[in-house]
Coordinates of C-alpha atoms and ligand atoms in Angstrom, one line a residue:
X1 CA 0.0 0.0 0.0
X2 CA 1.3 3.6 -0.9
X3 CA 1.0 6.1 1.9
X4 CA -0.2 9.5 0.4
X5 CA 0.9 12.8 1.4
X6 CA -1.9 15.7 2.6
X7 CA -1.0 17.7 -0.2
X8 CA -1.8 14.6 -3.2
X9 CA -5.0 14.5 -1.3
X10 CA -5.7 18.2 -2.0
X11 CA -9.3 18.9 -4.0
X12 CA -11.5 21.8 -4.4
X13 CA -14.3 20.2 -3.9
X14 CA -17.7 21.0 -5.6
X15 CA -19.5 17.9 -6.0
X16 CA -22.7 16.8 -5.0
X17 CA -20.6 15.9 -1.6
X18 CA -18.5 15.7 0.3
X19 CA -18.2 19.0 0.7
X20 CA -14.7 20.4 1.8
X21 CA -13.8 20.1 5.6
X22 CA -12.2 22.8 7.2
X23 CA -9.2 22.2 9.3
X24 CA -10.7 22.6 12.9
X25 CA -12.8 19.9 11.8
X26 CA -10.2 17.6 11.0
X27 CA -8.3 18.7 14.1
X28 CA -11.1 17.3 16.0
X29 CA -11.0 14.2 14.0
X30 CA -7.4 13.9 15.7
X31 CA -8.3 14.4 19.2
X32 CA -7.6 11.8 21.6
X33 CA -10.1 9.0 21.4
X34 CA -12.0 8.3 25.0
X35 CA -14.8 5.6 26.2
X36 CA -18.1 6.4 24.5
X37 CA -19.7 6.5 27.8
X38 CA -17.0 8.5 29.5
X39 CA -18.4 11.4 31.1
X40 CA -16.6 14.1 28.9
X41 CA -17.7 12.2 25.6
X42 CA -21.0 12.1 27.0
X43 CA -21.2 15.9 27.4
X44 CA -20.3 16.1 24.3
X45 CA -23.0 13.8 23.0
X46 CA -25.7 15.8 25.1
X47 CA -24.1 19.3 22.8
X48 CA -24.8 17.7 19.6
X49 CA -28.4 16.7 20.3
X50 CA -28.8 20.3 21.3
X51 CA -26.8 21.7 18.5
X52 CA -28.8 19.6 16.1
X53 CA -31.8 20.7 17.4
X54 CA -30.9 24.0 17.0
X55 CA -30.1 23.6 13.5
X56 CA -33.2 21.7 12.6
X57 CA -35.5 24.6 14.4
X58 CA -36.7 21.7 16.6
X59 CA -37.2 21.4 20.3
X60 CA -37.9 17.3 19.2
X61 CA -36.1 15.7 22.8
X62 CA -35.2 12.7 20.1
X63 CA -32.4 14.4 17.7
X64 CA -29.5 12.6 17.2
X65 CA -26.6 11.4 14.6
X66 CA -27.3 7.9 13.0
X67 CA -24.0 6.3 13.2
X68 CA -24.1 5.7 9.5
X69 CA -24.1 7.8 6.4
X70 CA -26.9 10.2 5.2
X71 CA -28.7 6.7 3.9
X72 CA -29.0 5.4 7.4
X73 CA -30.9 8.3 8.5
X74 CA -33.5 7.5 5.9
X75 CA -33.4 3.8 7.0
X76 CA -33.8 5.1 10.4
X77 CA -36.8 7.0 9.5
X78 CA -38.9 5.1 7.2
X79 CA -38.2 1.2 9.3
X80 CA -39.4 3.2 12.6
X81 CA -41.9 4.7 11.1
X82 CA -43.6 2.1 8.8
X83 CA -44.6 -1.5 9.5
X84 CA -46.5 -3.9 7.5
X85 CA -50.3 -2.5 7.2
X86 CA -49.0 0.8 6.5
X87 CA -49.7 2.8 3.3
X88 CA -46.9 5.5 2.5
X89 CA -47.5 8.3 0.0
X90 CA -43.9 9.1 -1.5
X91 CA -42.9 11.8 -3.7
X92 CA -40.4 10.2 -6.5
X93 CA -39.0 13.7 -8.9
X94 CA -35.2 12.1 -8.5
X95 CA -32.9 9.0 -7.2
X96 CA -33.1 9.6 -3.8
X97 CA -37.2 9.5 -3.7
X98 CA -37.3 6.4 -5.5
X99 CA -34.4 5.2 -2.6
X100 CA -36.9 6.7 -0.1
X101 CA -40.0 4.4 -1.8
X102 CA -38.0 1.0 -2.2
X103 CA -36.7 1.2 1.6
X104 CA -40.5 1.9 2.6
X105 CA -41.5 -1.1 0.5
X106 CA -38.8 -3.1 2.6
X107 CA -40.1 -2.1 5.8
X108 CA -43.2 -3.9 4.3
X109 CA -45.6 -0.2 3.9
X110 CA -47.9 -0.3 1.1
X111 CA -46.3 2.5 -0.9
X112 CA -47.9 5.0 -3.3
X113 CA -45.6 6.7 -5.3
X114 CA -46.5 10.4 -6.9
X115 CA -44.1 10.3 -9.9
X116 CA -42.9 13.8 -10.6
X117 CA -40.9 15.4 -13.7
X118 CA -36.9 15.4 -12.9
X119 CA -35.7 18.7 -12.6
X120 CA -38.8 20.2 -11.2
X121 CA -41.0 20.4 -7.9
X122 CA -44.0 18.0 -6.9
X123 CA -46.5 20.2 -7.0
X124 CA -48.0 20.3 -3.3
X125 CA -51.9 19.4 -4.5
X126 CA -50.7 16.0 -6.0
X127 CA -48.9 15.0 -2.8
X128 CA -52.1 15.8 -0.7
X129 CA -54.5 14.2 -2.8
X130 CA -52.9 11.1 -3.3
X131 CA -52.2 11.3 0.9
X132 CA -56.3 11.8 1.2
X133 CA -57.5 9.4 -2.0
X134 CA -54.8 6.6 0.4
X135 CA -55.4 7.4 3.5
X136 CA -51.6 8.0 4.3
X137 CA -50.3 7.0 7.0
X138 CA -46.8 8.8 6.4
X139 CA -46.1 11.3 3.6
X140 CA -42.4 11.2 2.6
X141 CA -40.5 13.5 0.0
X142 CA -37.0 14.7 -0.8
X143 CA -36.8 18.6 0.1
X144 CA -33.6 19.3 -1.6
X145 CA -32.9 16.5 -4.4
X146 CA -29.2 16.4 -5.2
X147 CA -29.8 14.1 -8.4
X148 CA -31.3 17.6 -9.9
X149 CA -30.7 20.4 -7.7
X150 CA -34.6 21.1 -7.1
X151 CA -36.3 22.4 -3.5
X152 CA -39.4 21.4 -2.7
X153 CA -41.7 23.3 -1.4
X154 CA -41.8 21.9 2.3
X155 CA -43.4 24.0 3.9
X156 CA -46.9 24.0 2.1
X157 CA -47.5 20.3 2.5
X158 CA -48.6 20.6 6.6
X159 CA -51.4 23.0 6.2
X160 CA -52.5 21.3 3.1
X161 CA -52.4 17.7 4.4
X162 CA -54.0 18.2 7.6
X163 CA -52.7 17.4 10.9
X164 CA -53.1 13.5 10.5
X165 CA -50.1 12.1 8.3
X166 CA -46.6 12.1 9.5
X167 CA -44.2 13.9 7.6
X168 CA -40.8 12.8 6.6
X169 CA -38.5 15.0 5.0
X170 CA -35.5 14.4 3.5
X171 CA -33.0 17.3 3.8
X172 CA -29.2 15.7 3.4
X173 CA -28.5 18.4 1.3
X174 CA -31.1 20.7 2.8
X175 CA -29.5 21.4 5.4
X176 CA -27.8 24.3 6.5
X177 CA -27.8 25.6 2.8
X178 CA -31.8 26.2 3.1
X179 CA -33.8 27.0 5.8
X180 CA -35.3 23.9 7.5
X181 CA -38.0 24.6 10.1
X182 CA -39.0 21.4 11.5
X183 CA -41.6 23.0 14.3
X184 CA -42.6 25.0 11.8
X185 CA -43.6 23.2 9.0
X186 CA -45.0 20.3 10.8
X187 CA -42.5 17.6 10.1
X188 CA -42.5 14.3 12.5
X189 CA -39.1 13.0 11.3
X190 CA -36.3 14.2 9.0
X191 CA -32.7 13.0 8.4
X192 CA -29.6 14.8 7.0
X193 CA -26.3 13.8 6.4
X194 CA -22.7 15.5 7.6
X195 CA -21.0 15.6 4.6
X196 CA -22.5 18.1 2.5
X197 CA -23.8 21.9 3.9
X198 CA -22.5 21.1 7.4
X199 CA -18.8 20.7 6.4
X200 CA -17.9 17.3 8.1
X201 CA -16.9 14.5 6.5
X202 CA -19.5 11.6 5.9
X203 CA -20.3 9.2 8.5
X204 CA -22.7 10.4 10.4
X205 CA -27.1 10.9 9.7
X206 CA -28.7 13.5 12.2
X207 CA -32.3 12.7 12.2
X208 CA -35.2 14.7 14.6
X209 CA -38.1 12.5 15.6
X210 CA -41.3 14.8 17.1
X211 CA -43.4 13.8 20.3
X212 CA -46.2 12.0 17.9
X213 CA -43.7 10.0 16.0
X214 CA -41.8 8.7 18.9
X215 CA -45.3 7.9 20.8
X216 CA -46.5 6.3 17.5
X217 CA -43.5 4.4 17.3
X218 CA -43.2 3.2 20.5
X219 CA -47.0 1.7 19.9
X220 CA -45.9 -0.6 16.8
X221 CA -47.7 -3.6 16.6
X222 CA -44.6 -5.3 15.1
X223 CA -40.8 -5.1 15.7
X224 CA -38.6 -2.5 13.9
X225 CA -37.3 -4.0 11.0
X226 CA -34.1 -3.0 12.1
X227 CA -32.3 -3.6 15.9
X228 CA -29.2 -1.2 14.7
X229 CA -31.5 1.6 14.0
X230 CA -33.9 1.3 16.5
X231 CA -35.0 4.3 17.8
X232 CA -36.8 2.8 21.3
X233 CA -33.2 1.2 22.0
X234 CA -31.5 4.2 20.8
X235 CA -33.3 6.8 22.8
X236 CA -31.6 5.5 26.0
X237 CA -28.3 5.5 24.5
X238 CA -28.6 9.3 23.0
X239 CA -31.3 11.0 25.2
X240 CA -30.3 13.7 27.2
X241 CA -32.5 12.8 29.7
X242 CA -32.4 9.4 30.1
X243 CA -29.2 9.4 32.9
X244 CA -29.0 5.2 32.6
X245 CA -27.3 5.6 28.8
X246 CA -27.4 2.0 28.5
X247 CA -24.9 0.4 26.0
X248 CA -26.7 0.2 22.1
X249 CA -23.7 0.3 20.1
X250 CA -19.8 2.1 20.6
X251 CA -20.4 5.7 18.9
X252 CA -18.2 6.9 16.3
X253 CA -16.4 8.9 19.2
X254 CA -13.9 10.9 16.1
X255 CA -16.8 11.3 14.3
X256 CA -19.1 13.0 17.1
X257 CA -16.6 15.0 17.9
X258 CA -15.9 16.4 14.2
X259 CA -20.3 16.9 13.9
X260 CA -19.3 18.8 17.4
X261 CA -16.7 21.3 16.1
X262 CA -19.0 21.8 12.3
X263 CA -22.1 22.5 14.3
X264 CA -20.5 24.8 16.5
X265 CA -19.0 26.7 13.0
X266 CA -22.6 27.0 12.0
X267 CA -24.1 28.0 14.6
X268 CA -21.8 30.5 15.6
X269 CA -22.0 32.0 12.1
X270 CA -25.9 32.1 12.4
X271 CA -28.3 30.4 10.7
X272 CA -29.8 33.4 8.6
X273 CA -25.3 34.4 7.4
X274 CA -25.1 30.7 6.5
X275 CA -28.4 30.4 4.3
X276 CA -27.4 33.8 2.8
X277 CA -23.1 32.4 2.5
X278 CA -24.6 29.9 0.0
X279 CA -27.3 32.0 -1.5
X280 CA -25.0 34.3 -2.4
X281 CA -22.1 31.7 -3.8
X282 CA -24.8 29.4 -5.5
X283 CA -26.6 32.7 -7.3
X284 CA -23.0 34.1 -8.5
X285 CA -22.3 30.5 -9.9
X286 CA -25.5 30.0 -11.4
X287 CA -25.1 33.3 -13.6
X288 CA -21.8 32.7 -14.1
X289 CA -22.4 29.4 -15.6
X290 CA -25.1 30.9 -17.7
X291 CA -22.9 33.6 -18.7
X292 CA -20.9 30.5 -20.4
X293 CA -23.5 29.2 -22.1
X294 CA -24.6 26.2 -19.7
X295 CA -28.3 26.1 -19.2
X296 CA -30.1 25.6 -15.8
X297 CA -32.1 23.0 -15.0
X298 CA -33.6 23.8 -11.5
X299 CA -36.7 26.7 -12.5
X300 CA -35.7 29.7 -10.4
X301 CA -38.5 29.5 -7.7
X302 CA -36.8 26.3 -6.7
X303 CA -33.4 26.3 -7.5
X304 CA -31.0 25.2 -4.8
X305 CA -28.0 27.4 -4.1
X306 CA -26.0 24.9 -2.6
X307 CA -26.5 22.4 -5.7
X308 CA -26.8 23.4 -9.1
X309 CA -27.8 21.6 -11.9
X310 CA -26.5 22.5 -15.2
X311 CA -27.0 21.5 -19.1
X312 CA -23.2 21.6 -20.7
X313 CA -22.7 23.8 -24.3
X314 CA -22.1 22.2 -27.1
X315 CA -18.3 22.7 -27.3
X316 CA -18.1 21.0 -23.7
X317 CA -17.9 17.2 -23.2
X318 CA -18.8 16.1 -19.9
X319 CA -16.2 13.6 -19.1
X320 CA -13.1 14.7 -20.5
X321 CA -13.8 18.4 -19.0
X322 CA -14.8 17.0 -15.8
X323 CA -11.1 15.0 -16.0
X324 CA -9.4 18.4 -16.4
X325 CA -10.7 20.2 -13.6
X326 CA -9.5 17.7 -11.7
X327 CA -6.0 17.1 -13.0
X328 CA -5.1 20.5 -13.9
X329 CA -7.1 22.3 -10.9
X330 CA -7.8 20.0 -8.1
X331 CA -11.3 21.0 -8.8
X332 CA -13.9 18.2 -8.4
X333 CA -18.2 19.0 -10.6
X334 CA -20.5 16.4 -9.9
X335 CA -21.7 14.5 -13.4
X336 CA -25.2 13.7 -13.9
X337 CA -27.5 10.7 -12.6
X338 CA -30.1 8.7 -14.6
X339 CA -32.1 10.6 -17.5
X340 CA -29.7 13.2 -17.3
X341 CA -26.0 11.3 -16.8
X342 CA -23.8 12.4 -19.4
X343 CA -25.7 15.7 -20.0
X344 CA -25.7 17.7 -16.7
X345 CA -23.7 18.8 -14.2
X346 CA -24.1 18.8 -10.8
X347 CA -21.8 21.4 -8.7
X348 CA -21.7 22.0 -4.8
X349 CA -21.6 25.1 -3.5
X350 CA -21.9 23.8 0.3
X351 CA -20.9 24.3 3.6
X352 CA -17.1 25.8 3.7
X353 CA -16.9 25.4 -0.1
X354 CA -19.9 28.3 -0.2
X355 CA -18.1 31.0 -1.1
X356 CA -17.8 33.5 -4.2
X357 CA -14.3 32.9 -4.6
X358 CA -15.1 29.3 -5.3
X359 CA -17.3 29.7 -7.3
X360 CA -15.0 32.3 -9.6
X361 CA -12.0 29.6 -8.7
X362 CA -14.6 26.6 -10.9
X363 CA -15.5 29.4 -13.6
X364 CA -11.9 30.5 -14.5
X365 CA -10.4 27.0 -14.6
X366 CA -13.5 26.4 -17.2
X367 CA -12.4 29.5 -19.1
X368 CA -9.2 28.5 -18.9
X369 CA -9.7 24.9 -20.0
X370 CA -11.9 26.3 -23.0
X371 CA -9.1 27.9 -24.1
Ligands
PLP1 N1 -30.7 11.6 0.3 C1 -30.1 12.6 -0.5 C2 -31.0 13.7 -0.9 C3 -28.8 12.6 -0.8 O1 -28.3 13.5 -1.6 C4 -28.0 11.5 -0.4 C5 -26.6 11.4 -0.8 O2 -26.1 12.1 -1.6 C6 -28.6 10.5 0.4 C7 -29.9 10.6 0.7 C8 -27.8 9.3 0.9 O3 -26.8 9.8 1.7 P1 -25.4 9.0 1.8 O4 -24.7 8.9 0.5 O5 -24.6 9.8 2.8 O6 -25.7 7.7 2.4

């Protein structure tokens, strides 16, 4: 095995994640490892939850990081949420719906899927009606969907649905790039991911369950699908309140401690600066791309900043240009998925990569490589 240096390991990168981790992250990466129920490590536990509630506008007691990527969190979600006898209404505009309606078909829901165009928003109405015509008894879209850069409009589905069908949102690239208001918008459980607005490498899935949910679950007729992702087991290991912390499983002690030091970043910056940090970097991108004759995909009312989705010009070809930003300029761009692989390209403007110099850094080196 070859041992590589820091500095062959050096990217740019603007992909559809990871995002780039800033070095007090990966200093606390290197801090000394302790017990994972060691009184210091489990202060630090009790600071995530709250910083996670804090970033998902939640005051949810259960809101914790999945040890587990992004795709755990939706595990997670949907096998606590769903057991056999269950219909789920899912919203499918991109890959990681469909993900989102085969794992509630695994935890044995009867699923409804409300197909959508790639590259634009469910509209609201179609979500509901199907949730009514169904009788729902969870409602489960993608708010920010990386495969084509679109938001959906999450925060019209609670007052149109009604107070009955739980709502879970996906938001790994969601959040902290948009603003996600889980109080607010009515949403009973959501999952994220580390590695792409929060700056953290991947590894870890925060998720928020609210009171309802956790009652709900807690009232299953059959077991969760899952023992690792349990939430009744995990409560006890990650509830503040719960002083027994009995053993589940050994945290990812590094990894805690490196959501720790990227959720302190954020939050000390403020929510509002961040949301307008990748506003700002994803809007200057976006017309600097069109400036160079890509076309968007995303329609401007909901267009993500922090992942933009772009047709190439002519003179461009996808993977050889791709290549060159990454040999010549340490730059990593997303390529496309399914209908639109070969055609699109997807580019990150998240977390600590959010910036305008980034996003002039990209459109030079394309300049550049254009000749
Ligand atoms: N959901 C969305 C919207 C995503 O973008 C991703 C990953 O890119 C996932 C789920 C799965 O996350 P992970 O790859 O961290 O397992």
């Amino acid at each position: 095995m070859r041992t590589r240096t820091p500095e062959s390991l050096v990217r740019h990168l603007h992909g559809p994640g990871p995002s780039p981790v800033p070095q007090s992250v990966l200093d606390a990466l290197a801090l000394p490892v302790v017990g994972h129920l060691d009184p210091e490590f489990v202060a630090i536990m009790d600071e995530v939850s709250q910083g996670l509630r804090d970033l998902f506008l939640t005051s949810n007691r259960l809101t914790f990081p999945v040890s587990g990527t992004g795709s755990a969190g939706m595990e997670a979600t949907v096998f606590n949420l769903l057991e056999p006898g269950d219909t789920a209404v899912i919203g499918v505009k991109g890959v990681f719906g469909g993900r989102m309606a085969e794992e509630a078909r695994r935890a044995g829901a009867e699923v409804v899927v409300v197909e959508g165009e790639w590259g634009r928003a469910i509209p609201t109405e179609q979500l509901v009606q199907a949730a009514h015509a169904h009788g729902a008894k969870v409602v489960g879209i993608v708010h920010a969907e990386t495969s084509t850069g679109v938001r959906q409009p999450v925060e019209e589905l609670r007052p149109a649905l009604g107070p009955e069908p739980y709502l879970l949102v996906d938001t790994v690239t969601g959040l902290g790039g948009v603003p996600v208001r889980v109080d607010e918008w009515g949403i009973d459980a959501c999952y994220s991911g580390t590695q792409k607005c929060l700056s953290v490498p991947p590894g870890l899935a925060p998720v928020t369950f609210s009171a309802r949910a956790v009652e709900m679950i807690g009232a299953r007729h059959t077991p969760i699908r899952s023992w690792y992702l349990d939430t009744t087991l995990l409560s006890a290991y990650w509830d503040d309140a719960d002083t027994s912390r009995a053993y589940h499983h050994t945290a990812p002690i590094s990894m805690v401690y490196a959501l720790h030091e990227g959720l302190r970043m954020v939050l000390e910056e403020g929510l509002e600066a961040t949301w307008a940090r990748h506003a700002e970097a994803g809007g200057h991108l976006q017309a600097g791309l069109v400036d160079r004759g890509f076309t968007l995909l995303a329609p401007e009312e909901h267009r993500l900043p922090q992942l933009t989705t772009a047709f190439l010009p002519d003179d461009l070809d996808d993977a050889s240009t791709r290549r060159r930003l990454l040999d010549e300029h340490r730059i990593e761009v997303g390529g496309g998925l399914g209908p639109f692989a070969g055609r699109i390209w997807r580019v990150g403007m998240m977390g600590h990569g959010a910036t305008v110099q980034s996003a002039d850094r990209l459109l030079a080196a394309i300049d550049q490589i254009r000749g």
